[in-house]
Coordinates of C-alpha atoms and ligand atoms in Angstrom, one line a residue:
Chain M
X7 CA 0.0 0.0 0.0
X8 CA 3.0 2.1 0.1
X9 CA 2.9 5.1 -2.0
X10 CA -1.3 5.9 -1.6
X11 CA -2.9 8.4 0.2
X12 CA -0.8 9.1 2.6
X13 CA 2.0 10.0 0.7
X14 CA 0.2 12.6 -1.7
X15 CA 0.5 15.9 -2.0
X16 CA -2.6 17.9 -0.6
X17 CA -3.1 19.9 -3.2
X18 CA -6.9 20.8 -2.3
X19 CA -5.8 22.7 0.4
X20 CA -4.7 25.4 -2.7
X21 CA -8.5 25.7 -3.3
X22 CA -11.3 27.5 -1.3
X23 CA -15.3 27.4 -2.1
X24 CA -15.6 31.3 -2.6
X25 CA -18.9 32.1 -3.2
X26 CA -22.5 30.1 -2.7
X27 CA -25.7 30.3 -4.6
X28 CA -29.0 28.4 -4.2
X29 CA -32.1 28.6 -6.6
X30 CA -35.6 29.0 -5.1
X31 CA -36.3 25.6 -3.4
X32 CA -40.2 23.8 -3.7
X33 CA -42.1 21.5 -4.9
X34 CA -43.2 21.4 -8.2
X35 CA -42.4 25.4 -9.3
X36 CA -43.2 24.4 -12.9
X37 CA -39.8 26.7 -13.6
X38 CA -37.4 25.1 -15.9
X39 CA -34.0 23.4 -15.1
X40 CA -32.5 26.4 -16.9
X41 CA -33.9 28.6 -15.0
X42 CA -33.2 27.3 -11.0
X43 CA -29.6 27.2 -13.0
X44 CA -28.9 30.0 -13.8
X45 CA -30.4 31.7 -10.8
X46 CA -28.0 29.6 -8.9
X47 CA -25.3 30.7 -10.9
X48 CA -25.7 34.2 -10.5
X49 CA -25.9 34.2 -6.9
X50 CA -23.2 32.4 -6.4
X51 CA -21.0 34.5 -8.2
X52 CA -22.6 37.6 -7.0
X53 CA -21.8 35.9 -3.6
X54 CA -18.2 35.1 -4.8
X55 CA -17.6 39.2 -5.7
X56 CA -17.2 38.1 -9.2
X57 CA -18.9 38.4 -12.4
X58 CA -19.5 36.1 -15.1
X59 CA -16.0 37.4 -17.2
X60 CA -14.3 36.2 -14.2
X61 CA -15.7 32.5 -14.4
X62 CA -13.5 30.4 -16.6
X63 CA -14.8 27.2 -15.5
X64 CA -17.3 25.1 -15.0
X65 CA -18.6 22.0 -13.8
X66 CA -21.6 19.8 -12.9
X67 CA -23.1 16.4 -11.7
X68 CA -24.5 14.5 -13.1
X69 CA -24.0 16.0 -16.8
X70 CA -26.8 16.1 -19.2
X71 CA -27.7 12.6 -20.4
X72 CA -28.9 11.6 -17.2
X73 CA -33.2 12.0 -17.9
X74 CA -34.0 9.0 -19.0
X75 CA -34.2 6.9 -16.1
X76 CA -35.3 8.9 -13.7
X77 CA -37.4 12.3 -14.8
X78 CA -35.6 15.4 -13.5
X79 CA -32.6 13.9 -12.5
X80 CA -30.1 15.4 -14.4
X81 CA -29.7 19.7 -14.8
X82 CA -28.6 21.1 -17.9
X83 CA -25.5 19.8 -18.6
X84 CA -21.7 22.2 -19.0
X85 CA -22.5 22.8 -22.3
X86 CA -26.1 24.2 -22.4
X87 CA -25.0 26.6 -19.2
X88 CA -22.1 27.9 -21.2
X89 CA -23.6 28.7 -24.4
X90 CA -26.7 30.2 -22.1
X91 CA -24.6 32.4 -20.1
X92 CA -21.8 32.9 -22.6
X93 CA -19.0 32.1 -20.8
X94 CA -15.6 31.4 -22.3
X95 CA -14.0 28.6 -20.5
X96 CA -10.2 27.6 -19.7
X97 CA -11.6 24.3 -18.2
X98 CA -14.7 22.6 -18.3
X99 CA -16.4 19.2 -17.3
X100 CA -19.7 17.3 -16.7
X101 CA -20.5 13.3 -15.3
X102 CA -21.7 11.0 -12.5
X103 CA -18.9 8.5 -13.0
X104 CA -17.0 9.7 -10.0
X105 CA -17.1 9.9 -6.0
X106 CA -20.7 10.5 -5.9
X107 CA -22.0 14.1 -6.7
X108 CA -19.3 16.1 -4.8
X109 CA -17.1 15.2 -7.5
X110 CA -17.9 18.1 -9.5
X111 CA -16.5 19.9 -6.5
X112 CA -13.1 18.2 -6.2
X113 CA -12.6 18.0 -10.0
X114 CA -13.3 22.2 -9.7
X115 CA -10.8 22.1 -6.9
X116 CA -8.2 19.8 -9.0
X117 CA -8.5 22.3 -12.2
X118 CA -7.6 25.4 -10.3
X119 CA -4.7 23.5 -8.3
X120 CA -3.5 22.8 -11.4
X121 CA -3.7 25.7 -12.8
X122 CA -6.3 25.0 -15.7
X123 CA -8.5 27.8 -14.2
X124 CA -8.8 30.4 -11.8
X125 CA -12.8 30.5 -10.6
X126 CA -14.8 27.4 -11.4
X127 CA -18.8 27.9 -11.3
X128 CA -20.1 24.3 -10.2
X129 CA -23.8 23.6 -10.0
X130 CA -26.2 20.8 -9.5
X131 CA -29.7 20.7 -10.5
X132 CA -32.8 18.8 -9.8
X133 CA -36.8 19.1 -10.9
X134 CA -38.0 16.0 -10.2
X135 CA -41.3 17.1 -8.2
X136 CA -42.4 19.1 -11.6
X137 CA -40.8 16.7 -14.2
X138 CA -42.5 13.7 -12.0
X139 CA -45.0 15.6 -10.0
X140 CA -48.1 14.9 -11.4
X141 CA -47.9 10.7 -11.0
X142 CA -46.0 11.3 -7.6
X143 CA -42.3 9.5 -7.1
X144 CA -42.0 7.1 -9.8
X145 CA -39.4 3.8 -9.8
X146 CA -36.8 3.5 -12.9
X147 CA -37.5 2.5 -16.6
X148 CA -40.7 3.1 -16.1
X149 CA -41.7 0.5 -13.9
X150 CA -45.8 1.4 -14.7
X151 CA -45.4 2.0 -18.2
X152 CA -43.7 -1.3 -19.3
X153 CA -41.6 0.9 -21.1
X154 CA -37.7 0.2 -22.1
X155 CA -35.2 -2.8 -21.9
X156 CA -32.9 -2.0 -19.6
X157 CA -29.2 -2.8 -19.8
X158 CA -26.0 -2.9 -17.8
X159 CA -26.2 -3.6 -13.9
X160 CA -29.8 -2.1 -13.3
X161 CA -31.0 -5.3 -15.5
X162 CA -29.9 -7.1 -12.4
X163 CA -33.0 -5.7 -10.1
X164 CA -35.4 -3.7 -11.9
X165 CA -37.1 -6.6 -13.5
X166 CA -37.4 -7.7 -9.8
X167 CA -39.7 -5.1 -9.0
X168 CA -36.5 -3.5 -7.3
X169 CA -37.1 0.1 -9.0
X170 CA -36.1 2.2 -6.6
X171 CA -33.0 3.3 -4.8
X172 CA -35.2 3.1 -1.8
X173 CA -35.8 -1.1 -2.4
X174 CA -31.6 -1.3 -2.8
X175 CA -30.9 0.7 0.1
X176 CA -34.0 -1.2 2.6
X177 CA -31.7 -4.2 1.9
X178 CA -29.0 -2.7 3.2
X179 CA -30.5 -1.6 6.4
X180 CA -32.1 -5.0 6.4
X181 CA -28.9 -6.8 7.1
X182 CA -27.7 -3.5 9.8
X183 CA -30.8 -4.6 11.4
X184 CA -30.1 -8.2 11.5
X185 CA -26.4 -7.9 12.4
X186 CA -26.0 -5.1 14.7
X187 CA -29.5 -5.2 16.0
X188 CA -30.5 -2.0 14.8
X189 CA -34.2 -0.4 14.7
X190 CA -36.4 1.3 13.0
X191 CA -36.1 4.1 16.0
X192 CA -32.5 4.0 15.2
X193 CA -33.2 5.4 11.8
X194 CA -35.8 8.1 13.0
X195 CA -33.8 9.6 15.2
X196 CA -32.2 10.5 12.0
X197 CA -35.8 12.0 10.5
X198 CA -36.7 13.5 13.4
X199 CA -33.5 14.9 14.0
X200 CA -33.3 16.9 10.5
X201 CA -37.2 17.7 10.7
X202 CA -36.5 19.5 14.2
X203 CA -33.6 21.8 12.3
X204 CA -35.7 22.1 9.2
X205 CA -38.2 23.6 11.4
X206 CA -35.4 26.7 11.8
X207 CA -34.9 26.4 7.8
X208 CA -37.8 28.4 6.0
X209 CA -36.6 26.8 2.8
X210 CA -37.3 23.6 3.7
X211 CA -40.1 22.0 2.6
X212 CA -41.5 19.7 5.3
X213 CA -41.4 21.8 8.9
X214 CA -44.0 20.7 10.7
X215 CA -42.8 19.1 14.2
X216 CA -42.5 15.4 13.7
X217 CA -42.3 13.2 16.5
X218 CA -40.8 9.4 17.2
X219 CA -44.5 8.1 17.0
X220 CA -45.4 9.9 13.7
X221 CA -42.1 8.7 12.0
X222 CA -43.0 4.9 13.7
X223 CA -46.7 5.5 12.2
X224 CA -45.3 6.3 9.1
X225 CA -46.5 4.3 5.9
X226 CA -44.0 1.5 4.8
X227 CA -42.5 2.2 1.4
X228 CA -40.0 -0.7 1.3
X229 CA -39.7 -2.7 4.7
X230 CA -38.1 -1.5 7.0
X231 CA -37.7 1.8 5.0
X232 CA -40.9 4.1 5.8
X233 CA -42.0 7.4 3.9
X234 CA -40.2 9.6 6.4
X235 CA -36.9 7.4 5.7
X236 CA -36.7 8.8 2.2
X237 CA -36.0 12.1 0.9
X238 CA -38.3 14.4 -0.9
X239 CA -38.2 15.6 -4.5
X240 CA -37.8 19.1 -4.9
X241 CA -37.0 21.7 -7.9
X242 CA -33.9 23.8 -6.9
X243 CA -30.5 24.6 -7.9
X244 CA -27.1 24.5 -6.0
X245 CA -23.9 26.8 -7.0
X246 CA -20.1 27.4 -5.6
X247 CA -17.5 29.3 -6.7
X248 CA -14.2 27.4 -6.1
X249 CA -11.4 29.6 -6.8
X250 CA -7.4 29.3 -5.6
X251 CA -6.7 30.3 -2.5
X252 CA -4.8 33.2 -3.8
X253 CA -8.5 35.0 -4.1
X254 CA -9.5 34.0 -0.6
X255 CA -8.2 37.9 0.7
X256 CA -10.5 39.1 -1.6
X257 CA -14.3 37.1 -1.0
X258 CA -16.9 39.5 0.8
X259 CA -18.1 36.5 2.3
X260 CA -15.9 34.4 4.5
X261 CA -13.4 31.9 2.3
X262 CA -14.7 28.1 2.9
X263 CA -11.5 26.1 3.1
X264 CA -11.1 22.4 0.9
X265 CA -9.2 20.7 3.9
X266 CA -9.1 17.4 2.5
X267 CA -11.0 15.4 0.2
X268 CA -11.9 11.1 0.1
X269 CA -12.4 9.8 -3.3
X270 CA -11.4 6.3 -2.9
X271 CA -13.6 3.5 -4.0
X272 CA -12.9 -0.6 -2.8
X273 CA -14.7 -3.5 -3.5
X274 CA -17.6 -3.4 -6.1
X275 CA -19.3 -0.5 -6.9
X276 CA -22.4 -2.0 -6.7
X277 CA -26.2 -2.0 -5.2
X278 CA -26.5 -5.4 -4.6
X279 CA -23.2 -6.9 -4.7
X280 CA -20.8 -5.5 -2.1
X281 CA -19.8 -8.4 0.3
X282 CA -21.0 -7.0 3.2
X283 CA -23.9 -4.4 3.0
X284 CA -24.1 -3.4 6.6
X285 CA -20.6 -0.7 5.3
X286 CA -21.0 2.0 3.3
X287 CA -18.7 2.4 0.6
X288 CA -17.6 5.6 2.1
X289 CA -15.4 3.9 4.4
X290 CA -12.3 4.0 2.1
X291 CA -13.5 7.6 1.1
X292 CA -13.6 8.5 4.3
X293 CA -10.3 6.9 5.1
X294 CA -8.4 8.2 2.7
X295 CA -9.9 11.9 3.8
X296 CA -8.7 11.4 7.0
X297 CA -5.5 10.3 6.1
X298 CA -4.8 13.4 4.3
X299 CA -5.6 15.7 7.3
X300 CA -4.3 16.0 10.7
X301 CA -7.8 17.6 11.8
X302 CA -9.4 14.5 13.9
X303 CA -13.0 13.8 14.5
X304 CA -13.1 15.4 17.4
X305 CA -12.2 18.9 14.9
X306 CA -15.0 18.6 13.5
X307 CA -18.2 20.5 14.1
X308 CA -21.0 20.1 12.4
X309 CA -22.1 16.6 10.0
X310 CA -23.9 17.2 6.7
X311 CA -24.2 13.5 5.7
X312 CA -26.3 12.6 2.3
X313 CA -29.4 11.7 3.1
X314 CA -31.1 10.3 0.6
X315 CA -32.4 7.7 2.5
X316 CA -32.1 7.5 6.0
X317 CA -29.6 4.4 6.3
X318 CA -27.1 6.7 4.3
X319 CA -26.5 8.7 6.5
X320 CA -26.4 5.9 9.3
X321 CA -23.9 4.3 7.7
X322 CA -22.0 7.6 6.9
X323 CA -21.5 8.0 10.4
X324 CA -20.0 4.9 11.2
X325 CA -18.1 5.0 7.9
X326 CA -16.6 8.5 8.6
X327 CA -15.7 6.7 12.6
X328 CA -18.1 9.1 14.7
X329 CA -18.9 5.5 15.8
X330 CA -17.8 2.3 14.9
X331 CA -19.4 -0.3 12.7
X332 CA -22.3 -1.4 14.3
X333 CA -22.5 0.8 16.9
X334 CA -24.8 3.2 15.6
X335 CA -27.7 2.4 17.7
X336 CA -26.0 3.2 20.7
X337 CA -24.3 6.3 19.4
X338 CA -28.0 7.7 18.0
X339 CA -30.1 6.8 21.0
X340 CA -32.5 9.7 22.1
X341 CA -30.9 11.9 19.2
X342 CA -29.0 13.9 21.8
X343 CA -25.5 13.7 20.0
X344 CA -26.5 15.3 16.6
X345 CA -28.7 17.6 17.9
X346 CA -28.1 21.2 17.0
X347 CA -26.2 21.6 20.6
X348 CA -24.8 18.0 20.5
X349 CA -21.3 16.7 19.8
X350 CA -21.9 16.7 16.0
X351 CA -24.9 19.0 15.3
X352 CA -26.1 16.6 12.1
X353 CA -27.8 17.8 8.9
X354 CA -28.6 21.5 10.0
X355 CA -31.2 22.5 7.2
X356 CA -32.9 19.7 7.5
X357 CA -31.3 17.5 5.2
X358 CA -32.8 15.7 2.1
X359 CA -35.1 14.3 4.5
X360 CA -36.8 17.1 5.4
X361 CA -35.6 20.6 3.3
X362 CA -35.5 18.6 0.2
X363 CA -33.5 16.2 -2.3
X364 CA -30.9 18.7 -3.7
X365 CA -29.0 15.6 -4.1
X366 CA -25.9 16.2 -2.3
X367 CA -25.2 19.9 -3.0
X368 CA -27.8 20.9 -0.3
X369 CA -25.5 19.7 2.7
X370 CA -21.9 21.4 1.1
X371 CA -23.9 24.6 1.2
X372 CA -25.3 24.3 4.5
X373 CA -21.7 23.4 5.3
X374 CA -20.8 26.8 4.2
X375 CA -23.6 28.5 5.7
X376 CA -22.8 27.2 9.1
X377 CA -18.8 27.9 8.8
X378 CA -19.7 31.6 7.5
X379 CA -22.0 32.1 10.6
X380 CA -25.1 32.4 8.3
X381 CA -27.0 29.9 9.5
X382 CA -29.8 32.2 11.5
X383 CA -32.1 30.5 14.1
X384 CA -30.4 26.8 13.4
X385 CA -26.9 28.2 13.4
X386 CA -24.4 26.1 15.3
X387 CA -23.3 27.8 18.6
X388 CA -19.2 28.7 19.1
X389 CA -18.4 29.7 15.5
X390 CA -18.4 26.6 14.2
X391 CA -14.6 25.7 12.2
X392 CA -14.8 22.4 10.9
X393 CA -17.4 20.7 8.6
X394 CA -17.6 17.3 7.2
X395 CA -19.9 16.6 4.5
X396 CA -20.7 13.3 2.6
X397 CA -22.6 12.3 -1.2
X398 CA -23.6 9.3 -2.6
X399 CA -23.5 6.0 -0.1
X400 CA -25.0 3.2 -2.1
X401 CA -22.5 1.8 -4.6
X402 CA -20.2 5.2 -4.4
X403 CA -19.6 7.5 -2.4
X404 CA -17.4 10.8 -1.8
X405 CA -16.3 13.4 1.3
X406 CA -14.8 16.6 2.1
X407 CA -13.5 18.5 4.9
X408 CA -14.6 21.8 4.8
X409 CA -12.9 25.1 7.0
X410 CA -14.2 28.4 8.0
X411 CA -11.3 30.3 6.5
X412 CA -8.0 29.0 4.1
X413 CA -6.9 25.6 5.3
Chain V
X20 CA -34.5 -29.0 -8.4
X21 CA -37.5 -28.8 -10.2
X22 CA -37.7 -25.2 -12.6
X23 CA -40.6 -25.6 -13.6
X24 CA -42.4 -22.0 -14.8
X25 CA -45.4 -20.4 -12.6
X26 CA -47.8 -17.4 -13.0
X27 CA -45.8 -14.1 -12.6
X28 CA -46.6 -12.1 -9.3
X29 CA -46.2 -8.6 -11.3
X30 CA -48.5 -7.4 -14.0
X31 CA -45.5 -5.7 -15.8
X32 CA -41.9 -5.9 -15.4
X33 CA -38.7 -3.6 -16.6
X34 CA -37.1 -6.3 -18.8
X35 CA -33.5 -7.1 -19.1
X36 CA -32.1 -5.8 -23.0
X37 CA -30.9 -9.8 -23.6
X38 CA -27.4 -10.0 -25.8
X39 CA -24.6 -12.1 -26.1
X40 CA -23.2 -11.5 -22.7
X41 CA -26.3 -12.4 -20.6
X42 CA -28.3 -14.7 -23.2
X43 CA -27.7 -17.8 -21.1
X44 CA -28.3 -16.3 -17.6
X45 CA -31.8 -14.9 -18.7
X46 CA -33.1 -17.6 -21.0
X47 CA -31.6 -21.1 -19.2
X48 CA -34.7 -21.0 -17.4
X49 CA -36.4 -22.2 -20.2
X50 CA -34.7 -25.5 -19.1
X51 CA -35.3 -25.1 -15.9
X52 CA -31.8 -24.4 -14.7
X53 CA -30.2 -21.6 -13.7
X54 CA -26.7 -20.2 -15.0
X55 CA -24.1 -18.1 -14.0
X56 CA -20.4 -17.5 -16.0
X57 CA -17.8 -19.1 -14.4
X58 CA -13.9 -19.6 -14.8
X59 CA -13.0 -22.7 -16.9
X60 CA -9.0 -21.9 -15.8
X61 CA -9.7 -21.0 -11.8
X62 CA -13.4 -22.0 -10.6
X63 CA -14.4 -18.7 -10.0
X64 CA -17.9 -17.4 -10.6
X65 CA -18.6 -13.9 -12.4
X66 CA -22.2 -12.0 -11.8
X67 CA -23.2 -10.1 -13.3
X68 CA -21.5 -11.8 -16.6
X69 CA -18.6 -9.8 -18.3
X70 CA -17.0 -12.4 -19.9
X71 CA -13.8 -11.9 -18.1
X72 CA -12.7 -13.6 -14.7
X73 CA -12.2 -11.0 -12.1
X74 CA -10.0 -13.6 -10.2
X75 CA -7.7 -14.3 -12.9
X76 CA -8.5 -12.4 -16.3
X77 CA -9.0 -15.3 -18.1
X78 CA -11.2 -15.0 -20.7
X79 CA -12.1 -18.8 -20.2
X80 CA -15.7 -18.3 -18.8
X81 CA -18.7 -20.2 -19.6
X82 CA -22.2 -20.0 -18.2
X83 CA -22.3 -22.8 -16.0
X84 CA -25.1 -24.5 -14.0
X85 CA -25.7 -23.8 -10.9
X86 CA -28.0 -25.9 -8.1
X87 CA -30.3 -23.1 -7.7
X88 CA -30.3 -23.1 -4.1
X89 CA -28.9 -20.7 -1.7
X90 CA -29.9 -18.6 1.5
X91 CA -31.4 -15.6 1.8
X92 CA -28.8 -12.4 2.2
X93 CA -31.1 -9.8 2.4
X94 CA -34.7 -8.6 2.0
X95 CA -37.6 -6.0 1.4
X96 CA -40.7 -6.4 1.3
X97 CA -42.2 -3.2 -1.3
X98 CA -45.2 -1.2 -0.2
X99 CA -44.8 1.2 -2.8
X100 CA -47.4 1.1 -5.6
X101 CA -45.0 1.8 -8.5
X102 CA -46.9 -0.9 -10.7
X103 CA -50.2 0.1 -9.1
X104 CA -51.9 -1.6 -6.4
X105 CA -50.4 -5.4 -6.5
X106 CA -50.5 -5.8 -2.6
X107 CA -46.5 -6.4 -0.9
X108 CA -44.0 -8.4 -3.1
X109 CA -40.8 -9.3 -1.4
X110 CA -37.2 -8.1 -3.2
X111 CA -34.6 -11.1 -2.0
X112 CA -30.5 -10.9 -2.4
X113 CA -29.8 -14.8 -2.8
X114 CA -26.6 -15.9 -1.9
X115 CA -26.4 -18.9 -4.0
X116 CA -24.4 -21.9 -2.6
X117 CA -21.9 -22.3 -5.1
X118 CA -20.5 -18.6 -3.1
X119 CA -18.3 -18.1 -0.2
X120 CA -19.1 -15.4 2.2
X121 CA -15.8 -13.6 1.1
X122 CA -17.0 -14.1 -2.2
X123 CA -20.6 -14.6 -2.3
X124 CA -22.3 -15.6 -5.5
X125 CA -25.5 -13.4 -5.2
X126 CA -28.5 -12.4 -6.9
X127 CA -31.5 -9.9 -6.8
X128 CA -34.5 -11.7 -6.9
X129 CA -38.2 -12.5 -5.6
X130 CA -39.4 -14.6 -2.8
X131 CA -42.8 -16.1 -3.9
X132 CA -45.4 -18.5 -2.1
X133 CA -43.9 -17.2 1.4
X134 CA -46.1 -14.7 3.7
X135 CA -43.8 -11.3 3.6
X136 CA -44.4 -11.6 7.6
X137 CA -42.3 -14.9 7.9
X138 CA -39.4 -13.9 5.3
X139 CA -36.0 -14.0 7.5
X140 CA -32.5 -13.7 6.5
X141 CA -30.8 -17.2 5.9
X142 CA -33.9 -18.9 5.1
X143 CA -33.1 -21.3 2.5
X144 CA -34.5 -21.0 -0.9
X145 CA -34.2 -22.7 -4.4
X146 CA -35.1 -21.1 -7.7
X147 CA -37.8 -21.5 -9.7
X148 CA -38.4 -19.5 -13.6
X149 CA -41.6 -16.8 -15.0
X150 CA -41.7 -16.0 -18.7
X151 CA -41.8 -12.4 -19.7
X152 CA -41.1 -12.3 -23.4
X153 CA -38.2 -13.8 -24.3
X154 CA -36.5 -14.1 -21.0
X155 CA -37.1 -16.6 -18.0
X156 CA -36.5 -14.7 -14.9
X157 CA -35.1 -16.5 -11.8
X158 CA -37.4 -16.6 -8.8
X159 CA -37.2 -17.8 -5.7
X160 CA -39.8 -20.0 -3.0
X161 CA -38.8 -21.3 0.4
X162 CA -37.2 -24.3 0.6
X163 CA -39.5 -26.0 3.8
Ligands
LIG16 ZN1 -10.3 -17.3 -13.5

């Protein structure tokens, strides 16, 4: 193993999130992807003290080819934004095949260490309550319709009625339950933890208190997955600016540090195929991230873990070692430790769960909020310094380490 | 092992595109067997099949018949109406016994015939096949 992550250069350190923008956030706004873009875009340059001549990159998740399985999945992809806005680019890119959807972060962060740009607009976009609002959440390749043949690995589960991340994921939880002896209050102290702070978020969509007895008395979705154990389609748009470090002197806003980034990926990058499914694949992410910082756990204070589902962000916080394997029930119990004025104040806005699915880019900017002091009536006490977020968590996954101020 | 083909549980089902790669795991069925590629050089199995052994490269596979029993890995039983209102089906991850638990040979699948109440992890199970089209896919019932 001798010449991995450890030995590196920590080149991400050279790169600082300048500027953040978000799009209105609801449910079904009937507004165009386009349009939560670009709003997105121009805040978060506006925020960055820059102007679109000073933008020459750009970068997204998941790209634009990804609508056909899922409706309202995918943004406009690099090249639509560009030609929209006009920008002329030094460096420009656009995929999913990557650590989850903070990837277009760290591959912004890699093009301006290296030199192959100086302010990188990134942006991730999602308008699945309008483009599948009507029907309400639907499950892939049109599971009603009897639509398309389906190749590569989803041919593997969809014809097995297994359309839905949230049937892939219950399985996973399935086996934390049977090994470690987890429960279903293990995973609401999770939903009621991010509905309490969405309460404080008035962007977030669901805010009406939710106790331990409504999440139990929740409908089932996918055993022993219930509705408040999955995340909630929204339109919106997320934007940074990350710029080199050189600029940090110069943001109105305070510079958010790129501490250290986990982009490893062992075993199989798969739904239903990793050996043991009680782990997230973020463990050798999150591994790697922490061998490429000397902040500790204990650094750290706040936790804005994807949660797309519940069990994600479960087994994000034993992956990133707030607990061990296993011992999640134990470290969850009565909510107390990822409370707002707990240990690791968890999922701030509300999360997916609760303040809607802005798939991943939702927790980097609350990240940022809460290390610029922004966060208003669910702002972490004692000027929060350190913030750990995590994407993605079923067959990839990817983290940073986030700083109020250059790292 | 008896594979013998019964009524389908689903009124519709996302279908498998079926090529050279995957022919034999989707249609063996149709003899009421179950395949997965294997290793001719090393004995290992490869699922999904790429035609290449993961173990040691060799490009020696061949779908090969398997018993068609294993234990159950994992489970979910759906509530969700995506195909409309068909009542609870039960999503299985088989662990086939021709697997290793460092190593496990596994497939997504269904559990039919058992009540989604008494579905438990290692409960044993065996295959049986329902036509859809062209392909036979691989179900499974509780071996009692
Ligand atoms: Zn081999």
């Amino acid at each position: 193993m001798t010449g991995r992550a450890e030995h590196r250069r920590r080149s991400e350190r050279d790169a600082v999130i300048s500027g953040i923008g978000q799009s209105e956030v609801g449910r079904r706004l009937g507004r165009t992807a386009m349009s939560l873009t670009v709003e997105a875009c121009l805040a978060a340059a506006a925020d960055a003290g820059l102007t679109l001549n000073d933008i020459d990159g750009l970068s997204t998740y998941p790209g634009g080819v990804m609508d056909g399985l899922n409706p309202g999945f995918g943004g406009p992809g690099t090249d639509a934004v560009q030609d929209t806005l006009r920008l002329d680019l030094n460096w420009h890119s656009g995929g999913h095949e990557g650590p989850a959807q903070i990837q277009a972060v760290i591959n912004a962060a890699m093009a301006v260490t290296t030199g192959l740009a100086r302010h990188v607009l990134v942006y991730r976009t999602v308008w699945e309550s309008t483009a599948q609002g009507s029907g309400g959440r639907q499950g892939m390749g049109g599971a009603g319709g009897g639509r398309a043949r389906m190749a590569g690995s989803l041919q593997y589960l969809l014809p097995f009625g297994a359309v839905s991340a949230a049937n892939w994921l219950a399985m996973n939880a399935q086996r934390h339950f049977h090994t470690y002896g987890t429960t279903r209050e293990t995973l609401g102290e999770i939903a009621v933890n991010n509905r309490r702070n969405a309460g404080l978020n008035p962007k977030a969509i669901f805010r009406d208190p939710m106790s331990m007895d409504d999440y139990l008395a929740a409908r089932m979705i996918s055993t022993p997955l219930c509705l408040f154990d999955c995340d909630v389609p929204v339109d919106g748009s997320t934007a940074f600016i990350v710029s080199h470090r050189d600029y940090a002197p110069d943001v109105p806003n305070t510079a958010v540090g790129i501490n250290a980034v986990g982009t490893a990926l062992h075993g199989r990058p798969s739904w239903d195929q990793r050996p043991d499914m009680e782990e997230s694949p973020l463990r050798a992410a999150a591994d790697a991230m922490w061998a490429r910082t000397e902040l500790t756990r204990a650094d750290v204070d706040t936790a804005q873990l994807y949660d797309g589902f519940s069990i994600i962000t479960l087994m994000a916080i034993e992956a990133l070692g707030f607990c061990a394997i296993g011992e999640a029930k134990n470290y969850l119990e009565g909510g107390h430790r990822i409370s707002l004025d707990g240990e690791l104040p968890l999922n701030t806005a509300g999360g997916q769960l609760s303040a809607g699915r802005l798939h991943g880019f939702g927790l980097l900017h609350e990240a940022c909020v809460q290390l610029r002091g922004q966060g208003g009536e669910r702002q972490v006490s004692g000027e929060p310094e350190v913030a750990v977020v995590a994407n993605g968590g079923g067959p990839i996954a990817g983290t940073m380490l986030v700083t109020r101020g250059v790292s | 092992m008896e594979g013998h083909v019964m009524e389908d549980i689903f009124p519709v089902r996302v279908l498998p595109t079926v090529d050279r790669q995957n022919r034999r795991f989707w249609t063996s069925g149709e003899e009421g067997r179950l395949c997965i590629e294997r290793c001719t050089d090393c004995g290992a199995w490869i699922h999904p099949p790429t035609g290449i052994c993961s173990s040691c490269h060799s490009s020696s596979v061949e779908p090969t018949v398997v018993s068609g029993r294993g234990t159950i890995y994992s489970f979910t039983v759906n509530h969700q109406p995506w195909f409309g209102d068909i009542g609870p089906y039960c999503v299985v991850l088989v662990d086939l016994e021709e697997g290793s638990a460092a190593q496990p040979l596994r497939i997504t699948s269904n559990l039919v015939g058992t009540d989604p109440d008494d579905v438990a992890i290692g409960m044993p199970v065996e295959v049986f096949f329902v036509r859809c089209d062209d392909v036979w896919l691989p179900q499974f019932r509780e071996i009692r």
